[in-house]
Amino acid sequence: MVRYRVRGGNALRGTAFIQGAKNAVLPMIGAALLAPKGRTVLRNVPIIEDVRRAVELAEAIGAYVELHESERTLVIDASKVNSPILPAEIARRFRGSVLFTPALLHRLGEAIVEGVGGCNLGSRNLDFHYLGYKRLGAIVDEGETVIHVKASGLTGATLYLDTPSHTGTENLIMAAALAKGTTVIENAALEPEVLDVIDMLTKMGARISGGGTGFITVEGVEELHAVEHTVMPDRLDAGVFAMAAAITGGEVSLVGTGLDLGVVRYKLEQMGVEFHRQGAVLHVGCEGPLRPINIITDTYPGFATDLQSPMMTVAALADGTSYIHERIFDGRFALAGELNKMGANVEVEGSRAVVRGRTPLTGTQVTAHDLRSGIALVLAGLAAEGETQIDSGYLIDRGHAHLAARMRALGADITREISER
Ligand SMILES: CC(=O)N[C@H]1[C@@H](OP(=O)(O)OP(=O)(O)OC[C@H]2O[C@@H](n3ccc(=O)[nH]c3=O)[C@H](O)[C@@H]2O)O[C@H](CO)[C@@H](O)[C@@H]1O
Ligand SMILES: C=C(OP(=O)(O)O)C(=O)O
């Protein structure tokens, strides 16, 4: 069991190196498997547990993979992919396993999905994925635990997503990229990570237009080839380090953000956090007390649901009452109970939470229920008095690379331990 221990009270100062994006690298590994020959090279790969699981899963279906950790580089040769089975013991440990289906369909004519994991956030349906495959000509047999998708060649069609699903959009683009004819995906996701995946697929030879508009057109091609691609920076990792600077009254320079933090920056600015860009470096600091905030999560360019939990911690440390409305997932408030154990005052009703700050936080034993509640508890620990012990730290490691080392470099008192229980 992985456990983080955080002793609060230190202001974070220095330079934080932002990792490559988890939600871009996972579909890119799925995309690399579409190339029947050659070696794909992915750079700026975050060394996170989800990437390790993706490597294991790619190997389980016959791909040759090298993960060069210190170079943050993945080399993938998918020429020998030979098994359609995504085995439960790996596939159930992360969400990205769902992104292997298009490659298996194109390469082997079938995919046997023994399970899909990911954060436990309430309902996480996959109907848009499977309905989309069916409209492209696949046969989908949804058993209780195993899903079998078969296709002897896909044909382009018009697809509509009821809501702009992130992985749903990526999967349907990958399925359409090698289908016969034209596919139109209406109400497609707009997230920057989706656009980065489109960039990589385009380099591979795919013909995709309309990325970022909500209406994506894919002209099927005969074959895709292996390429080199650099994964975009992780805006969620960047957001967390910005919040860590803000709640500890420190000042951190973010290197590798490469993109604007968008609405997260504006919300933190409303709370009193100061941002200042100097060329490629984004400086974040906060001197005065934090002001309360209202947040409504939404698909891009709205406030990212993945930063809702970290922001709940920041709200607990603000002077006044903040309001949070979670609109993407129906079970994403598991953090509230844990934060309250530390002295916060968070009340949840349905999809809304009221955070009454500022209450002093005190370190205690708490549990990560998912990746983002885990990192939100690390933030709480940085601002709490005494020691906070965060159990189920594997969930944090799913999405943040070398977290303890990167935070220690900024002056945080944080350790990561592995124990029997
Ligand atoms: C690996 C990855 O990229 N994970 C991200 C991705 O997850 P993921 O792609 O799973 O999230 P989706 O965008 O698909 O899901 C958003 C909402 O749509 C619903 N839905 C989705 C698909 C479907 O077929 N039917 C359906 O009803 C889900 O139940 C959920 O309520 O986007 C989420 C929302 O930004 C992020 O929190 C995750 O970090
Ligand atoms: C929900 C998340 O991830 P996943 O979809 O991989 O479970 C997340 O990153 O917060």
CSV table of N, CA and C and ligand atoms in Angstrom, one decimal, residues 22-23 26 50 94-96 117-121 124 167 236 305-307 329 332 370-372 398-399, ligand 2:
chain,number,residue,atom,x,y,z
A,22,LYS,N,-1.4,13.1,-18.7
A,22,LYS,CA,-1.9,11.7,-18.6
A,22,LYS,C,-3.0,11.5,-19.6
A,23,ASN,N,-4.0,12.5,-19.7
A,23,ASN,CA,-5.1,12.2,-20.6
A,23,ASN,C,-4.8,12.4,-22.1
A,26,LEU,N,-2.3,8.5,-22.8
A,26,LEU,CA,-3.0,7.2,-22.8
A,26,LEU,C,-3.7,7.0,-24.2
A,50,ASP,N,-0.6,4.9,-14.4
A,50,ASP,CA,-1.4,4.6,-15.6
A,50,ASP,C,-0.6,4.3,-16.8
A,94,PHE,N,-7.1,0.8,-14.8
A,94,PHE,CA,-7.1,2.2,-15.3
A,94,PHE,C,-8.1,2.4,-16.4
A,95,ARG,N,-8.5,3.7,-16.6
A,95,ARG,CA,-9.5,4.0,-17.6
A,95,ARG,C,-9.0,3.9,-19.0
A,96,GLY,N,-7.7,4.2,-19.2
A,96,GLY,CA,-7.2,4.3,-20.5
A,96,GLY,C,-7.2,3.0,-21.3
A,117,GLY,N,-11.2,0.2,-16.0
A,117,GLY,CA,-11.1,0.8,-14.6
A,117,GLY,C,-11.2,2.3,-14.6
A,118,GLY,N,-10.4,2.9,-13.8
A,118,GLY,CA,-10.5,4.4,-13.7
A,118,GLY,C,-11.1,4.8,-12.4
A,119,CYS,N,-11.0,6.1,-12.2
A,119,CYS,CA,-11.5,6.6,-10.9
A,119,CYS,C,-13.0,6.3,-10.7
A,120,ASN,N,-13.3,6.0,-9.4
A,120,ASN,CA,-14.7,5.7,-9.0
A,120,ASN,C,-15.4,7.0,-8.8
A,121,LEU,N,-16.2,7.5,-9.8
A,121,LEU,CA,-16.8,8.8,-9.7
A,121,LEU,C,-18.3,8.7,-9.9
A,124,ARG,N,-20.0,5.9,-15.0
A,124,ARG,CA,-19.1,6.2,-16.1
A,124,ARG,C,-19.4,5.3,-17.3
A,167,THR,N,-12.9,10.4,-23.8
A,167,THR,CA,-12.3,9.2,-24.5
A,167,THR,C,-13.3,8.7,-25.6
A,236,LEU,N,-3.7,19.7,-15.5
A,236,LEU,CA,-4.2,19.3,-14.2
A,236,LEU,C,-3.0,19.3,-13.2
A,305,THR,N,-13.6,19.1,-14.4
A,305,THR,CA,-14.0,18.4,-13.2
A,305,THR,C,-12.8,17.8,-12.4
A,306,ASP,N,-11.8,17.5,-13.1
A,306,ASP,CA,-10.6,16.9,-12.5
A,306,ASP,C,-9.9,17.8,-11.5
A,307,LEU,N,-10.2,19.1,-11.6
A,307,LEU,CA,-9.6,20.1,-10.7
A,307,LEU,C,-10.6,20.5,-9.6
A,329,PHE,N,-19.7,14.4,-13.3
A,329,PHE,CA,-19.8,13.1,-12.6
A,329,PHE,C,-20.8,13.1,-11.5
A,332,ARG,N,-18.6,12.6,-7.3
A,332,ARG,CA,-17.3,13.1,-7.2
A,332,ARG,C,-17.1,14.0,-6.0
A,370,ASP,N,-10.0,8.5,-4.9
A,370,ASP,CA,-9.8,8.6,-6.4
A,370,ASP,C,-8.5,9.5,-6.5
A,371,LEU,N,-8.0,9.5,-7.7
A,371,LEU,CA,-6.8,10.3,-8.0
A,371,LEU,C,-6.9,11.8,-7.5
A,372,ARG,N,-8.0,12.4,-7.9
A,372,ARG,CA,-8.0,13.9,-7.6
A,372,ARG,C,-8.4,14.2,-6.1
A,398,ARG,N,-1.3,7.2,-9.9
A,398,ARG,CA,-1.9,6.9,-11.2
A,398,ARG,C,-1.7,8.1,-12.1
A,399,GLY,N,-1.7,9.3,-11.5
A,399,GLY,CA,-1.8,10.5,-12.4
A,399,GLY,C,-0.7,11.6,-12.2
B,2,LIG,C1,-11.1,10.8,-13.7
B,2,LIG,C2,-9.8,10.7,-13.9
B,2,LIG,O1,-9.1,9.8,-14.5
B,2,LIG,P1,-9.5,8.5,-15.2
B,2,LIG,O2,-10.5,8.8,-16.3
B,2,LIG,O3,-8.3,8.0,-15.8
B,2,LIG,O4,-10.1,7.6,-14.2
B,2,LIG,C3,-8.9,11.8,-13.5
B,2,LIG,O5,-7.8,11.9,-14.0
B,2,LIG,O6,-9.3,12.6,-12.6
